[in-house]
Amino acid sequence: MGKNYREIILKQVDTKKQSFDDLRKAIGVKGEKEFASFSNALDELRNEGELYLDKDGYYHIFDSRLAIKQGQIYISKNGMGYMKIMESGKEKNYMIKNDDLNGALPKDIVIIRPLDKEFYGHKHAIVEEIIKRDTYLEAYRYVGNGVFVPYELPIQMQVIVNEPECDELVPDTIVLLEVSSNAKIIDKKQYFYGTIAKVIGHKDDPKIDERAISYKYGFDHKFSKEVMEDVNQIPTCVQEEEIKDRVDLRHKNIFTIDGKDTKDIDDAISIEKDGDNIILRVSIADVSHYLLKYPRLIEEAVNRGNSAYLADSVIPMLPHQLSNGICSLNPEVDRLAKTVEIVFDQDGNIISSDIYKSVIRSTKQMNYDDVNSILEDGIIPEGYETYTDDLILMNKLSSILTRKRTQKGSISLSDCELKIHTMPDGTPTNIKRNYQKQGEKLIENFMIMANIAVTEFYGYLGQPFVYRVHEHPNLVKLKKLILVIKKQNIIDVNIVNNLLSKIEKAIEKNGTIRSHDLGPIIVEAEKNDNLDAVSYLILRAMQKACYSNTNIGHFGLAETDYCHFTSPIRRAADLLDHIIIDLIMEMNYAQTAEEIEEIQDKLDMISKNSFDICQHISEREIAADKAEKEVNLIKTSKYLMEHLDIYEGPIEAKITNINKFGLSLLVNDSIKVKMDAEVLSSYGYHYMRDSRTYYRPKTNDTLNFGTKIYLLDPEVSNNLKLIKYNIPITEEEYERDYVNGKYKVKCLRRTHTINPK
């Protein structure tokens, strides 16, 4: 058995600092194998923050005796670095200014040296050393002579690439770089060395921003040659032999409801009456049927984790030949599916449910706009005449399910999504928020019921399963944020106090609250048009829903059993559960012990890797969310800057978030912009940390969540400026500020500064 060099090294350094050679000699390291193990142990201890290597080559125990700290750094969109470190059982926050990052990139392991300054609870620090680079890649812009600078990340950094490939690049080419942690000083400037991971294109290329962001987060538009070879072997239509042993639903009135531009259709629905009972069938594309024979396709889907939807384009999890072709439940063609059949009584209670393989033929591809015109306006579009009765019955069932979900405690913190339309070159042409109407709610309710039914059956068979879980919120953090809502007086005080009382009792008993307890405050926020602000605050205390191989329930939906089953074309989690169900079904029909053992071996292999797989696909989901948000910010900013002329006079905006850095604003109910704290300060507003408001003593005005303010476009500038808040502003005051001031507002990651004419 080999030596445990980690423990030996820590004991050796515990009392005094020692050099590499001092340690090697004291421990008695001999031979190449021992030397390698010893060196690796030193590196691991240093990366983990157990040891510190000073500039003189001496190792120290990393504890309170050292003035420096080590941890993982995060960098915000405005280029500020942050680090959280546990000290004496308490969380300590450090903030690193852009100029003090010294080449640190997001998620790097770095050593910081705290300074004496503090800023709203964050102690200032500087990055002293980069210990370990994260694998995270950023986009860089080529400036010439082998030198690159960050393209989107707003930090001061220069990278040298010594590769022949640079000779072929023109200035302003955008690339992904792998950057080393080693810096070199040339002419008193700090340079890092890097290698080109991928050439993305030129900064003036169409959709270059989307491409840079997609590659940065690991979403590639292209599939490998090997993957496409497998795809080309899959038939483009359903074969007769594939229908055998499936329930034939092609005679049913089955249809799909999606957005107008949807091409990867996962789900189809049908409904019928059986006396007083209602039979709902949710048919989901049987993607796993086609992929089980091709392990490379499954591996590709799991590696990608999910499709990424960026503005009005999609980077698919599966090649378009599958996602838009044989796997998509397109109208008027046979398709293989797994159908969840649920029988409800007239009160929406489940009488029975079943899950089986089927063959379907969707009779119509509907869209939400047309369906909503029937359900909300009573207007029947052409071609929907024969479907109206089914849609009305579906809407009746959906309304019952909505009521039952609300009574149970299911909460919804968002009722809309941002839809961005662009030209082929990526220029945004229209931006709007699509609010959830009856058609959208109908599909959401039916998919949730299908997911629950599948989990209740297949989640308790002692086999691997991928659950969709959501932990209870952090009550201490939730209490703090609910107090902010109380201080801002944007929700009825009785509702807020009632929730605070429940939270305090749960904290005292070391317990938790129910999702049902959050219902009243959310309903009230929706009534008074403050759902955006309240949702943001509550989400700050919420855990993020994720995938797990262990079922711990779903707090937000108030469900004990939940999975994602209904989108196997676009989510790896759903696909994996389809594969598990296929194997279990196959085992049920196995004829011999050998067949059963072979299938069980496959399930055991999935089980063995399920923890890592769930963690990976959860991370890919987060990556997709971040990529989508970054693209949305770019598109909405560009759209606003290019369409300011459509607004006459001051532009009304609603405050959706407030912090020490400034305001988040929603313009035209869809476009997000930010306003820096320095702009507010120039107008006499001070940040009030406890209530998270900005207060102006001169006029006794307070900026709260949900407050509507006015923005002005100074002529044709790329700039917005706060000019008034619920108070008249004189022409003289405006002219003075306009002529003498410098207007500055941060939109996106860039700050536009102009000198008024």
Short mmCIF file of N, CA, C and O in Angstrom, two decimals, residues 228-315:
data_model
loop_
_atom_site.label_atom_id
_atom_site.label_comp_id
_atom_site.label_asym_id
_atom_site.label_seq_id
_atom_site.Cartn_x
_atom_site.Cartn_y
_atom_site.Cartn_z
N MET A 228 -23.46 11.65 -37.61
CA MET A 228 -24.31 11.77 -38.80
C MET A 228 -24.37 10.45 -39.58
O MET A 228 -25.39 10.15 -40.22
N GLU A 229 -23.32 9.64 -39.51
CA GLU A 229 -23.36 8.32 -40.15
C GLU A 229 -24.43 7.45 -39.52
O GLU A 229 -25.16 6.73 -40.21
N ASP A 230 -24.55 7.54 -38.19
CA ASP A 230 -25.60 6.78 -37.50
C ASP A 230 -26.97 7.33 -37.85
O ASP A 230 -27.92 6.56 -38.08
N VAL A 231 -27.10 8.64 -37.88
CA VAL A 231 -28.39 9.26 -38.19
C VAL A 231 -28.87 8.83 -39.57
O VAL A 231 -30.07 8.54 -39.77
N ASN A 232 -27.96 8.77 -40.52
CA ASN A 232 -28.34 8.42 -41.90
C ASN A 232 -28.81 6.98 -42.05
O ASN A 232 -29.37 6.61 -43.09
N GLN A 233 -28.58 6.16 -41.03
CA GLN A 233 -29.05 4.77 -41.08
C GLN A 233 -30.48 4.63 -40.55
O GLN A 233 -31.11 3.59 -40.72
N ILE A 234 -31.00 5.67 -39.92
CA ILE A 234 -32.34 5.62 -39.35
C ILE A 234 -33.36 5.94 -40.44
O ILE A 234 -33.20 6.92 -41.18
N PRO A 235 -34.44 5.15 -40.55
CA PRO A 235 -35.43 5.38 -41.60
C PRO A 235 -36.12 6.73 -41.43
O PRO A 235 -36.22 7.26 -40.31
N THR A 236 -36.62 7.28 -42.50
CA THR A 236 -37.27 8.59 -42.47
C THR A 236 -38.78 8.49 -42.34
O THR A 236 -39.47 9.50 -42.27
N CYS A 237 -39.31 7.27 -42.33
CA CYS A 237 -40.73 7.06 -42.10
C CYS A 237 -40.93 5.78 -41.30
O CYS A 237 -40.03 4.92 -41.25
N VAL A 238 -42.10 5.65 -40.70
CA VAL A 238 -42.38 4.49 -39.86
C VAL A 238 -42.52 3.24 -40.72
O VAL A 238 -43.23 3.24 -41.73
N GLN A 239 -41.82 2.17 -40.32
CA GLN A 239 -41.87 0.90 -41.05
C GLN A 239 -43.00 0.03 -40.50
O GLN A 239 -43.34 0.10 -39.31
N GLU A 240 -43.55 -0.81 -41.36
CA GLU A 240 -44.69 -1.64 -40.97
C GLU A 240 -44.35 -2.55 -39.79
O GLU A 240 -45.16 -2.74 -38.87
N GLU A 241 -43.14 -3.12 -39.79
CA GLU A 241 -42.77 -4.04 -38.71
C GLU A 241 -42.62 -3.33 -37.37
O GLU A 241 -42.67 -3.96 -36.31
N GLU A 242 -42.44 -1.99 -37.39
CA GLU A 242 -42.30 -1.25 -36.14
C GLU A 242 -43.64 -1.05 -35.43
O GLU A 242 -43.67 -0.78 -34.22
N ILE A 243 -44.72 -1.17 -36.16
CA ILE A 243 -46.06 -0.93 -35.60
C ILE A 243 -46.53 -2.14 -34.79
O ILE A 243 -47.35 -2.02 -33.88
N LYS A 244 -45.96 -3.29 -35.09
CA LYS A 244 -46.36 -4.54 -34.43
C LYS A 244 -46.25 -4.39 -32.91
O LYS A 244 -45.29 -3.84 -32.40
N ASP A 245 -47.24 -4.90 -32.20
CA ASP A 245 -47.29 -4.91 -30.73
C ASP A 245 -47.48 -3.52 -30.13
O ASP A 245 -47.33 -3.35 -28.92
N ARG A 246 -47.82 -2.53 -30.95
CA ARG A 246 -48.14 -1.20 -30.43
C ARG A 246 -49.66 -0.96 -30.48
O ARG A 246 -50.34 -1.50 -31.36
N VAL A 247 -50.15 -0.16 -29.54
CA VAL A 247 -51.55 0.23 -29.57
C VAL A 247 -51.76 1.22 -30.71
O VAL A 247 -51.06 2.24 -30.79
N ASP A 248 -52.70 0.92 -31.59
CA ASP A 248 -52.94 1.76 -32.77
C ASP A 248 -53.95 2.87 -32.42
O ASP A 248 -55.13 2.60 -32.19
N LEU A 249 -53.47 4.08 -32.38
CA LEU A 249 -54.32 5.23 -32.07
C LEU A 249 -54.55 6.12 -33.29
O LEU A 249 -55.01 7.26 -33.15
N ARG A 250 -54.27 5.61 -34.46
CA ARG A 250 -54.34 6.44 -35.65
C ARG A 250 -55.77 6.84 -36.00
O ARG A 250 -55.99 7.78 -36.78
N HIS A 251 -56.75 6.15 -35.41
CA HIS A 251 -58.15 6.50 -35.66
C HIS A 251 -58.66 7.56 -34.70
O HIS A 251 -59.79 8.05 -34.85
N LYS A 252 -57.84 7.95 -33.72
CA LYS A 252 -58.25 8.94 -32.73
C LYS A 252 -58.03 10.36 -33.26
O LYS A 252 -57.19 10.60 -34.13
N ASN A 253 -58.78 11.30 -32.67
CA ASN A 253 -58.66 12.70 -33.06
C ASN A 253 -57.49 13.33 -32.29
O ASN A 253 -57.68 14.07 -31.33
N ILE A 254 -56.28 13.01 -32.74
CA ILE A 254 -55.06 13.45 -32.06
C ILE A 254 -54.48 14.67 -32.77
O ILE A 254 -54.45 14.71 -34.01
N PHE A 255 -54.03 15.64 -31.99
CA PHE A 255 -53.44 16.83 -32.61
C PHE A 255 -52.36 17.40 -31.70
O PHE A 255 -52.20 16.98 -30.54
N THR A 256 -51.60 18.35 -32.23
CA THR A 256 -50.53 19.00 -31.47
C THR A 256 -50.84 20.49 -31.33
O THR A 256 -51.52 21.07 -32.19
N ILE A 257 -50.34 21.09 -30.24
CA ILE A 257 -50.48 22.54 -30.02
C ILE A 257 -49.11 23.08 -29.62
O ILE A 257 -48.54 22.66 -28.60
N ASP A 258 -48.56 23.98 -30.42
CA ASP A 258 -47.24 24.55 -30.17
C ASP A 258 -47.20 25.99 -30.66
O ASP A 258 -48.20 26.50 -31.18
N GLY A 259 -46.04 26.63 -30.51
CA GLY A 259 -45.85 27.94 -31.12
C GLY A 259 -45.85 27.83 -32.63
O GLY A 259 -45.61 26.75 -33.19
N LYS A 260 -46.07 28.95 -33.31
CA LYS A 260 -46.19 28.92 -34.77
C LYS A 260 -44.92 28.45 -35.47
O LYS A 260 -44.98 27.87 -36.55
N ASP A 261 -43.76 28.70 -34.85
CA ASP A 261 -42.51 28.37 -35.52
C ASP A 261 -41.88 27.07 -34.99
O ASP A 261 -40.74 26.76 -35.31
N THR A 262 -42.62 26.30 -34.20
CA THR A 262 -42.09 25.05 -33.64
C THR A 262 -41.95 23.99 -34.72
O THR A 262 -42.87 23.77 -35.52
N LYS A 263 -40.77 23.35 -34.75
CA LYS A 263 -40.53 22.29 -35.73
C LYS A 263 -40.19 20.96 -35.09
O LYS A 263 -40.26 19.92 -35.72
N ASP A 264 -39.76 20.99 -33.82
CA ASP A 264 -39.46 19.75 -33.12
C ASP A 264 -40.60 19.46 -32.15
O ASP A 264 -40.61 19.94 -31.03
N ILE A 265 -41.57 18.69 -32.59
CA ILE A 265 -42.82 18.50 -31.86
C ILE A 265 -42.73 17.22 -31.03
O ILE A 265 -42.72 16.11 -31.56
N ASP A 266 -42.70 17.39 -29.70
CA ASP A 266 -42.56 16.26 -28.79
C ASP A 266 -43.88 15.59 -28.45
O ASP A 266 -43.92 14.38 -28.21
N ASP A 267 -44.95 16.39 -28.34
CA ASP A 267 -46.16 15.87 -27.71
C ASP A 267 -47.40 16.11 -28.55
O ASP A 267 -47.52 17.10 -29.28
N ALA A 268 -48.34 15.16 -28.45
CA ALA A 268 -49.65 15.27 -29.09
C ALA A 268 -50.70 14.85 -28.06
O ALA A 268 -50.41 14.08 -27.14
N ILE A 269 -51.91 15.36 -28.20
CA ILE A 269 -52.94 15.09 -27.21
C ILE A 269 -54.25 14.69 -27.87
O ILE A 269 -54.52 15.03 -29.03
N SER A 270 -55.07 13.95 -27.12
CA SER A 270 -56.43 13.63 -27.55
C SER A 270 -57.29 13.50 -26.31
O SER A 270 -56.79 13.25 -25.21
N ILE A 271 -58.60 13.66 -26.47
CA ILE A 271 -59.52 13.61 -25.33
C ILE A 271 -60.86 13.04 -25.79
O ILE A 271 -61.24 13.18 -26.96
N GLU A 272 -61.55 12.36 -24.88
CA GLU A 272 -62.89 11.87 -25.18
C GLU A 272 -63.65 11.63 -23.89
O GLU A 272 -63.05 11.42 -22.83
N LYS A 273 -64.95 11.66 -23.99
CA LYS A 273 -65.81 11.40 -22.83
C LYS A 273 -66.14 9.91 -22.75
O LYS A 273 -66.29 9.22 -23.75
N ASP A 274 -66.24 9.42 -21.53
CA ASP A 274 -66.68 8.04 -21.27
C ASP A 274 -67.69 8.12 -20.14
O ASP A 274 -67.34 7.96 -18.96
N GLY A 275 -68.94 8.38 -20.50
CA GLY A 275 -69.94 8.66 -19.48
C GLY A 275 -69.62 10.00 -18.83
O GLY A 275 -69.47 11.02 -19.51
N ASP A 276 -69.50 10.00 -17.50
CA ASP A 276 -69.14 11.23 -16.79
C ASP A 276 -67.63 11.41 -16.71
O ASP A 276 -67.14 12.46 -16.26
N ASN A 277 -66.90 10.36 -17.09
CA ASN A 277 -65.44 10.41 -17.01
C ASN A 277 -64.83 11.03 -18.26
O ASN A 277 -65.46 11.09 -19.32
N ILE A 278 -63.58 11.47 -18.12
CA ILE A 278 -62.84 12.05 -19.25
C ILE A 278 -61.55 11.25 -19.44
O ILE A 278 -60.81 11.02 -18.47
N ILE A 279 -61.30 10.82 -20.67
CA ILE A 279 -60.07 10.09 -20.99
C ILE A 279 -59.12 11.03 -21.72
O ILE A 279 -59.42 11.51 -22.82
N LEU A 280 -57.98 11.30 -21.11
CA LEU A 280 -56.95 12.14 -21.71
C LEU A 280 -55.78 11.27 -22.14
O LEU A 280 -55.32 10.42 -21.36
N ARG A 281 -55.34 11.46 -23.36
CA ARG A 281 -54.15 10.74 -23.84
C ARG A 281 -53.08 11.77 -24.22
O ARG A 281 -53.32 12.67 -25.03
N VAL A 282 -51.92 11.62 -23.60
CA VAL A 282 -50.76 12.44 -23.93
C VAL A 282 -49.74 11.52 -24.59
O VAL A 282 -49.18 10.64 -23.95
N SER A 283 -49.52 11.73 -25.88
CA SER A 283 -48.60 10.88 -26.66
C SER A 283 -47.29 11.62 -26.87
O SER A 283 -47.28 12.76 -27.36
N ILE A 284 -46.19 10.97 -26.48
CA ILE A 284 -44.87 11.59 -26.54
C ILE A 284 -44.00 10.86 -27.55
O ILE A 284 -44.00 9.61 -27.60
N ALA A 285 -43.27 11.62 -28.36
CA ALA A 285 -42.42 11.04 -29.40
C ALA A 285 -41.53 9.94 -28.83
O ALA A 285 -40.84 10.15 -27.83
N ASP A 286 -41.54 8.77 -29.45
CA ASP A 286 -40.76 7.62 -28.97
C ASP A 286 -39.34 7.69 -29.54
O ASP A 286 -38.93 6.86 -30.35
N VAL A 287 -38.59 8.69 -29.09
CA VAL A 287 -37.24 8.93 -29.59
C VAL A 287 -36.32 7.76 -29.27
O VAL A 287 -35.48 7.36 -30.09
N SER A 288 -36.48 7.21 -28.08
CA SER A 288 -35.57 6.13 -27.65
C SER A 288 -35.66 4.90 -28.55
O SER A 288 -34.69 4.15 -28.68
N HIS A 289 -36.80 4.70 -29.17
CA HIS A 289 -36.95 3.56 -30.10
C HIS A 289 -35.89 3.62 -31.19
O HIS A 289 -35.34 2.58 -31.60
N TYR A 290 -35.59 4.82 -31.65
CA TYR A 290 -34.63 4.98 -32.74
C TYR A 290 -33.18 5.04 -32.25
O TYR A 290 -32.26 4.70 -32.99
N LEU A 291 -32.99 5.47 -31.02
CA LEU A 291 -31.62 5.67 -30.54
C LEU A 291 -31.01 4.47 -29.83
O LEU A 291 -29.79 4.39 -29.70
N LEU A 292 -31.85 3.53 -29.35
CA LEU A 292 -31.32 2.40 -28.59
C LEU A 292 -30.28 1.59 -29.36
O LEU A 292 -29.36 1.02 -28.77
N LYS A 293 -30.42 1.56 -30.67
CA LYS A 293 -29.47 0.80 -31.49
C LYS A 293 -28.19 1.57 -31.76
O LYS A 293 -27.23 1.01 -32.30
N TYR A 294 -28.16 2.84 -31.39
CA TYR A 294 -27.02 3.68 -31.73
C TYR A 294 -26.50 4.38 -30.47
O TYR A 294 -26.88 5.53 -30.18
N PRO A 295 -25.64 3.71 -29.70
CA PRO A 295 -25.10 4.29 -28.45
C PRO A 295 -24.44 5.65 -28.65
O PRO A 295 -24.48 6.49 -27.75
N ARG A 296 -23.85 5.88 -29.83
CA ARG A 296 -23.19 7.17 -30.07
C ARG A 296 -24.19 8.33 -30.05
O ARG A 296 -23.87 9.43 -29.60
N LEU A 297 -25.41 8.07 -30.54
CA LEU A 297 -26.43 9.12 -30.54
C LEU A 297 -26.90 9.42 -29.12
O LEU A 297 -27.15 10.58 -28.77
N ILE A 298 -27.03 8.37 -28.31
CA ILE A 298 -27.41 8.58 -26.91
C ILE A 298 -26.33 9.36 -26.18
O ILE A 298 -26.61 10.32 -25.44
N GLU A 299 -25.08 8.98 -26.41
CA GLU A 299 -23.95 9.66 -25.78
C GLU A 299 -23.90 11.13 -26.19
O GLU A 299 -23.66 12.02 -25.36
N GLU A 300 -24.15 11.40 -27.48
CA GLU A 300 -24.16 12.77 -27.97
C GLU A 300 -25.26 13.59 -27.30
O GLU A 300 -25.04 14.73 -26.88
N ALA A 301 -26.45 12.98 -27.18
CA ALA A 301 -27.57 13.68 -26.56
C ALA A 301 -27.28 13.99 -25.09
O ALA A 301 -27.54 15.10 -24.61
N VAL A 302 -26.72 13.02 -24.38
CA VAL A 302 -26.41 13.23 -22.96
C VAL A 302 -25.31 14.28 -22.80
O VAL A 302 -25.37 15.14 -21.91
N ASN A 303 -24.30 14.24 -23.66
CA ASN A 303 -23.22 15.24 -23.58
C ASN A 303 -23.76 16.65 -23.79
O ASN A 303 -23.36 17.59 -23.10
N ARG A 304 -24.65 16.80 -24.75
CA ARG A 304 -25.24 18.13 -25.01
C ARG A 304 -26.21 18.51 -23.89
O ARG A 304 -26.35 19.68 -23.55
N GLY A 305 -26.91 17.53 -23.36
CA GLY A 305 -27.81 17.75 -22.23
C GLY A 305 -29.19 18.22 -22.62
O GLY A 305 -30.19 17.77 -22.07
N ASN A 306 -29.27 19.13 -23.57
CA ASN A 306 -30.55 19.68 -24.01
C ASN A 306 -30.33 20.55 -25.24
O ASN A 306 -29.19 20.87 -25.59
N SER A 307 -31.41 20.88 -25.89
CA SER A 307 -31.34 21.86 -26.98
C SER A 307 -31.20 23.25 -26.36
O SER A 307 -31.62 23.48 -25.23
N ALA A 308 -30.60 24.16 -27.11
CA ALA A 308 -30.47 25.55 -26.65
C ALA A 308 -31.27 26.44 -27.59
O ALA A 308 -31.09 26.37 -28.82
N TYR A 309 -32.13 27.26 -27.03
CA TYR A 309 -32.99 28.14 -27.83
C TYR A 309 -32.50 29.57 -27.67
O TYR A 309 -32.67 30.19 -26.62
N LEU A 310 -31.86 30.07 -28.72
CA LEU A 310 -31.23 31.40 -28.68
C LEU A 310 -31.95 32.32 -29.66
O LEU A 310 -31.88 32.13 -30.87
N ALA A 311 -32.66 33.31 -29.10
CA ALA A 311 -33.51 34.20 -29.90
C ALA A 311 -34.49 33.33 -30.69
O ALA A 311 -35.21 32.54 -30.11
N ASP A 312 -34.50 33.44 -32.03
CA ASP A 312 -35.44 32.62 -32.79
C ASP A 312 -34.75 31.46 -33.52
O ASP A 312 -35.22 30.96 -34.52
N SER A 313 -33.61 31.03 -32.99
CA SER A 313 -32.91 29.88 -33.56
C SER A 313 -32.73 28.82 -32.48
O SER A 313 -32.84 29.10 -31.29
N VAL A 314 -32.45 27.61 -32.92
CA VAL A 314 -32.28 26.51 -31.97
C VAL A 314 -31.02 25.73 -32.32
O VAL A 314 -30.72 25.51 -33.50
N ILE A 315 -30.27 25.37 -31.28
CA ILE A 315 -29.15 24.44 -31.45
C ILE A 315 -29.64 23.12 -30.89
O ILE A 315 -29.76 22.96 -29.67
#
